């Protein structure tokens, strides 16, 4: 019985390391005009959405992909501790093209405010494809 419990604890430890190791570091900003979008035109996709930077866009194949996004810290000294609860799951509905795009992922204002103080404007994140 003790061996089974040890094995389960060891397995749980490995799974948690793999989960955190698969997160990708990036940055996030937010926007608040959701339609029209590059993926869905004038169809409302709700508010838990995001726009993909060129790094994630994949020639439009990013449309509909779901990402789990967590705040990991500030990108500037203006708000030294911006992180709140998290993570948040968002659906890619739009493109945030270069050179105007200032982040890896541009979250809806609602999604951003769930994981960070909007006054920060830009945050460091970890994100995973869900």
PDB file of C-alpha atoms in Angstrom:
ATOM      1  CA  UNK A   1       0.000   0.000   0.000  1.00  0.00           C
ATOM      2  CA  UNK A   2       2.814   2.421   0.889  1.00  0.00           C
ATOM      3  CA  UNK A   3       4.490   1.708  -2.456  1.00  0.00           C
ATOM      4  CA  UNK A   4       1.276   2.593  -4.334  1.00  0.00           C
ATOM      5  CA  UNK A   5       0.943   5.887  -2.468  1.00  0.00           C
ATOM      6  CA  UNK A   6       4.615   6.708  -3.109  1.00  0.00           C
ATOM      7  CA  UNK A   7       4.151   5.894  -6.785  1.00  0.00           C
ATOM      8  CA  UNK A   8       1.080   8.137  -7.052  1.00  0.00           C
ATOM      9  CA  UNK A   9       2.856  11.012  -5.313  1.00  0.00           C
ATOM     10  CA  UNK A  10       5.859  10.615  -7.627  1.00  0.00           C
ATOM     11  CA  UNK A  11       3.607  10.531 -10.689  1.00  0.00           C
ATOM     12  CA  UNK A  12       1.805  13.677  -9.528  1.00  0.00           C
ATOM     13  CA  UNK A  13       5.125  15.440  -9.058  1.00  0.00           C
ATOM     14  CA  UNK A  14       6.240  14.520 -12.586  1.00  0.00           C
ATOM     15  CA  UNK A  15       2.936  15.688 -14.105  1.00  0.00           C
ATOM     16  CA  UNK A  16       3.212  19.059 -12.350  1.00  0.00           C
ATOM     17  CA  UNK A  17       6.772  19.537 -13.665  1.00  0.00           C
ATOM     18  CA  UNK A  18       5.740  18.653 -17.209  1.00  0.00           C
ATOM     19  CA  UNK A  19       2.759  21.001 -17.010  1.00  0.00           C
ATOM     20  CA  UNK A  20       4.815  23.979 -15.869  1.00  0.00           C
ATOM     21  CA  UNK A  21       7.679  23.146 -18.231  1.00  0.00           C
ATOM     22  CA  UNK A  22       5.374  23.264 -21.246  1.00  0.00           C
ATOM     23  CA  UNK A  23       4.327  26.870 -20.568  1.00  0.00           C
ATOM     24  CA  UNK A  24       5.715  29.427 -23.002  1.00  0.00           C
ATOM     25  CA  UNK A  25       6.873  32.832 -21.773  1.00  0.00           C
ATOM     26  CA  UNK A  26       5.582  35.947 -23.506  1.00  0.00           C
ATOM     27  CA  UNK A  27       3.860  39.264 -22.952  1.00  0.00           C
ATOM     28  CA  UNK A  28       0.248  40.409 -23.016  1.00  0.00           C
ATOM     29  CA  UNK A  29      -1.549  43.689 -23.603  1.00  0.00           C
ATOM     30  CA  UNK A  30      -5.293  44.305 -23.981  1.00  0.00           C
ATOM     31  CA  UNK A  31      -7.803  45.805 -26.377  1.00  0.00           C
ATOM     32  CA  UNK A  32     -11.516  46.638 -26.189  1.00  0.00           C
ATOM     33  CA  UNK A  33     -12.978  46.753 -29.729  1.00  0.00           C
ATOM     34  CA  UNK A  34     -13.899  43.166 -30.562  1.00  0.00           C
ATOM     35  CA  UNK A  35     -15.777  43.344 -33.875  1.00  0.00           C
ATOM     36  CA  UNK A  36     -15.052  43.083 -36.650  1.00  0.00           C
ATOM     37  CA  UNK A  37     -12.371  40.452 -36.121  1.00  0.00           C
ATOM     38  CA  UNK A  38     -10.004  38.871 -38.621  1.00  0.00           C
ATOM     39  CA  UNK A  39     -11.365  35.398 -37.879  1.00  0.00           C
ATOM     40  CA  UNK A  40     -15.117  35.883 -37.440  1.00  0.00           C
ATOM     41  CA  UNK A  41     -16.009  39.224 -39.030  1.00  0.00           C
ATOM     42  CA  UNK A  42     -19.017  40.701 -37.204  1.00  0.00           C
ATOM     43  CA  UNK A  43     -19.967  37.509 -35.326  1.00  0.00           C
ATOM     44  CA  UNK A  44     -19.797  38.085 -31.575  1.00  0.00           C
ATOM     45  CA  UNK A  45     -17.444  35.605 -29.913  1.00  0.00           C
ATOM     46  CA  UNK A  46     -17.963  36.810 -26.337  1.00  0.00           C
ATOM     47  CA  UNK A  47     -15.387  38.584 -24.210  1.00  0.00           C
ATOM     48  CA  UNK A  48     -12.938  35.836 -23.228  1.00  0.00           C
ATOM     49  CA  UNK A  49     -11.046  36.359 -26.462  1.00  0.00           C
ATOM     50  CA  UNK A  50      -7.666  37.465 -27.774  1.00  0.00           C
ATOM     51  CA  UNK A  51      -5.768  38.614 -30.838  1.00  0.00           C
ATOM     52  CA  UNK A  52      -2.689  36.673 -31.923  1.00  0.00           C
ATOM     53  CA  UNK A  53       0.617  38.333 -32.713  1.00  0.00           C
ATOM     54  CA  UNK A  54       2.494  37.310 -35.842  1.00  0.00           C
ATOM     55  CA  UNK A  55       4.334  34.724 -33.702  1.00  0.00           C
ATOM     56  CA  UNK A  56       1.034  32.899 -33.034  1.00  0.00           C
ATOM     57  CA  UNK A  57      -1.034  33.853 -36.098  1.00  0.00           C
ATOM     58  CA  UNK A  58       0.150  30.938 -38.290  1.00  0.00           C
ATOM     59  CA  UNK A  59      -1.369  32.368 -41.509  1.00  0.00           C
ATOM     60  CA  UNK A  60      -4.816  32.462 -39.897  1.00  0.00           C
ATOM     61  CA  UNK A  61      -4.668  28.921 -38.539  1.00  0.00           C
ATOM     62  CA  UNK A  62      -4.657  30.401 -35.032  1.00  0.00           C
ATOM     63  CA  UNK A  63      -8.358  31.280 -35.396  1.00  0.00           C
ATOM     64  CA  UNK A  64     -10.367  29.374 -32.809  1.00  0.00           C
ATOM     65  CA  UNK A  65      -7.354  28.106 -30.873  1.00  0.00           C
ATOM     66  CA  UNK A  66      -7.730  28.262 -27.122  1.00  0.00           C
ATOM     67  CA  UNK A  67      -4.929  29.425 -24.840  1.00  0.00           C
ATOM     68  CA  UNK A  68      -4.532  29.353 -21.095  1.00  0.00           C
ATOM     69  CA  UNK A  69      -2.774  32.556 -20.014  1.00  0.00           C
ATOM     70  CA  UNK A  70      -1.242  33.353 -16.605  1.00  0.00           C
ATOM     71  CA  UNK A  71       0.320  36.587 -15.402  1.00  0.00           C
ATOM     72  CA  UNK A  72       3.910  36.095 -14.210  1.00  0.00           C
ATOM     73  CA  UNK A  73       4.921  39.680 -13.464  1.00  0.00           C
ATOM     74  CA  UNK A  74       5.346  43.274 -14.573  1.00  0.00           C
ATOM     75  CA  UNK A  75       7.055  44.588 -17.704  1.00  0.00           C
ATOM     76  CA  UNK A  76       7.534  48.048 -16.210  1.00  0.00           C
ATOM     77  CA  UNK A  77       7.914  49.760 -12.838  1.00  0.00           C
ATOM     78  CA  UNK A  78       4.550  51.552 -13.096  1.00  0.00           C
ATOM     79  CA  UNK A  79       2.624  48.703 -11.473  1.00  0.00           C
ATOM     80  CA  UNK A  80       5.207  46.574  -9.626  1.00  0.00           C
ATOM     81  CA  UNK A  81       2.775  43.762  -8.720  1.00  0.00           C
ATOM     82  CA  UNK A  82       0.131  43.600 -11.468  1.00  0.00           C
ATOM     83  CA  UNK A  83      -0.822  39.918 -11.199  1.00  0.00           C
ATOM     84  CA  UNK A  84      -4.222  38.822  -9.922  1.00  0.00           C
ATOM     85  CA  UNK A  85      -5.975  35.471 -10.036  1.00  0.00           C
ATOM     86  CA  UNK A  86      -5.391  33.240 -12.980  1.00  0.00           C
ATOM     87  CA  UNK A  87      -5.080  31.610 -15.356  1.00  0.00           C
ATOM     88  CA  UNK A  88      -7.685  32.665 -17.883  1.00  0.00           C
ATOM     89  CA  UNK A  89      -8.655  30.729 -21.029  1.00  0.00           C
ATOM     90  CA  UNK A  90      -9.173  32.745 -24.205  1.00  0.00           C
ATOM     91  CA  UNK A  91     -10.118  32.028 -27.809  1.00  0.00           C
ATOM     92  CA  UNK A  92      -8.116  33.560 -30.672  1.00  0.00           C
ATOM     93  CA  UNK A  93     -10.531  35.628 -32.771  1.00  0.00           C
ATOM     94  CA  UNK A  94      -8.301  38.292 -34.281  1.00  0.00           C
ATOM     95  CA  UNK A  95      -4.830  39.226 -35.434  1.00  0.00           C
ATOM     96  CA  UNK A  96      -2.564  41.753 -33.744  1.00  0.00           C
ATOM     97  CA  UNK A  97      -0.215  42.574 -36.631  1.00  0.00           C
ATOM     98  CA  UNK A  98       3.309  44.011 -36.555  1.00  0.00           C
ATOM     99  CA  UNK A  99       4.589  46.622 -36.097  1.00  0.00           C
ATOM    100  CA  UNK A 100       1.684  47.920 -33.997  1.00  0.00           C
ATOM    101  CA  UNK A 101       1.348  44.783 -31.894  1.00  0.00           C
ATOM    102  CA  UNK A 102       3.360  45.215 -28.717  1.00  0.00           C
ATOM    103  CA  UNK A 103       2.834  41.753 -27.200  1.00  0.00           C
ATOM    104  CA  UNK A 104       2.723  38.027 -27.873  1.00  0.00           C
ATOM    105  CA  UNK A 105      -1.022  37.993 -27.255  1.00  0.00           C
ATOM    106  CA  UNK A 106      -3.486  40.885 -27.085  1.00  0.00           C
ATOM    107  CA  UNK A 107      -6.190  39.911 -24.582  1.00  0.00           C
ATOM    108  CA  UNK A 108      -9.679  41.333 -24.350  1.00  0.00           C
ATOM    109  CA  UNK A 109      -9.893  43.903 -21.566  1.00  0.00           C
ATOM    110  CA  UNK A 110     -12.100  41.495 -19.592  1.00  0.00           C
ATOM    111  CA  UNK A 111      -9.602  38.628 -19.854  1.00  0.00           C
ATOM    112  CA  UNK A 112      -6.642  40.880 -19.004  1.00  0.00           C
ATOM    113  CA  UNK A 113      -8.403  42.293 -15.946  1.00  0.00           C
ATOM    114  CA  UNK A 114      -9.011  38.779 -14.599  1.00  0.00           C
ATOM    115  CA  UNK A 115      -5.289  38.047 -14.434  1.00  0.00           C
ATOM    116  CA  UNK A 116      -3.769  41.522 -13.962  1.00  0.00           C
ATOM    117  CA  UNK A 117      -4.386  45.132 -13.061  1.00  0.00           C
ATOM    118  CA  UNK A 118      -5.330  46.918 -16.323  1.00  0.00           C
ATOM    119  CA  UNK A 119      -3.317  49.952 -15.174  1.00  0.00           C
ATOM    120  CA  UNK A 120      -0.189  47.893 -15.935  1.00  0.00           C
ATOM    121  CA  UNK A 121      -1.045  47.935 -19.656  1.00  0.00           C
ATOM    122  CA  UNK A 122       1.456  45.181 -20.464  1.00  0.00           C
ATOM    123  CA  UNK A 123       2.487  42.140 -18.428  1.00  0.00           C
ATOM    124  CA  UNK A 124       4.749  39.126 -18.601  1.00  0.00           C
ATOM    125  CA  UNK A 125       2.835  35.887 -19.080  1.00  0.00           C
ATOM    126  CA  UNK A 126       3.064  32.147 -19.460  1.00  0.00           C
ATOM    127  CA  UNK A 127       0.693  30.644 -21.987  1.00  0.00           C
ATOM    128  CA  UNK A 128      -0.248  27.154 -23.199  1.00  0.00           C
ATOM    129  CA  UNK A 129      -2.349  25.874 -26.036  1.00  0.00           C
ATOM    130  CA  UNK A 130      -5.374  24.212 -24.446  1.00  0.00           C
TER     131      UNK A 130
END
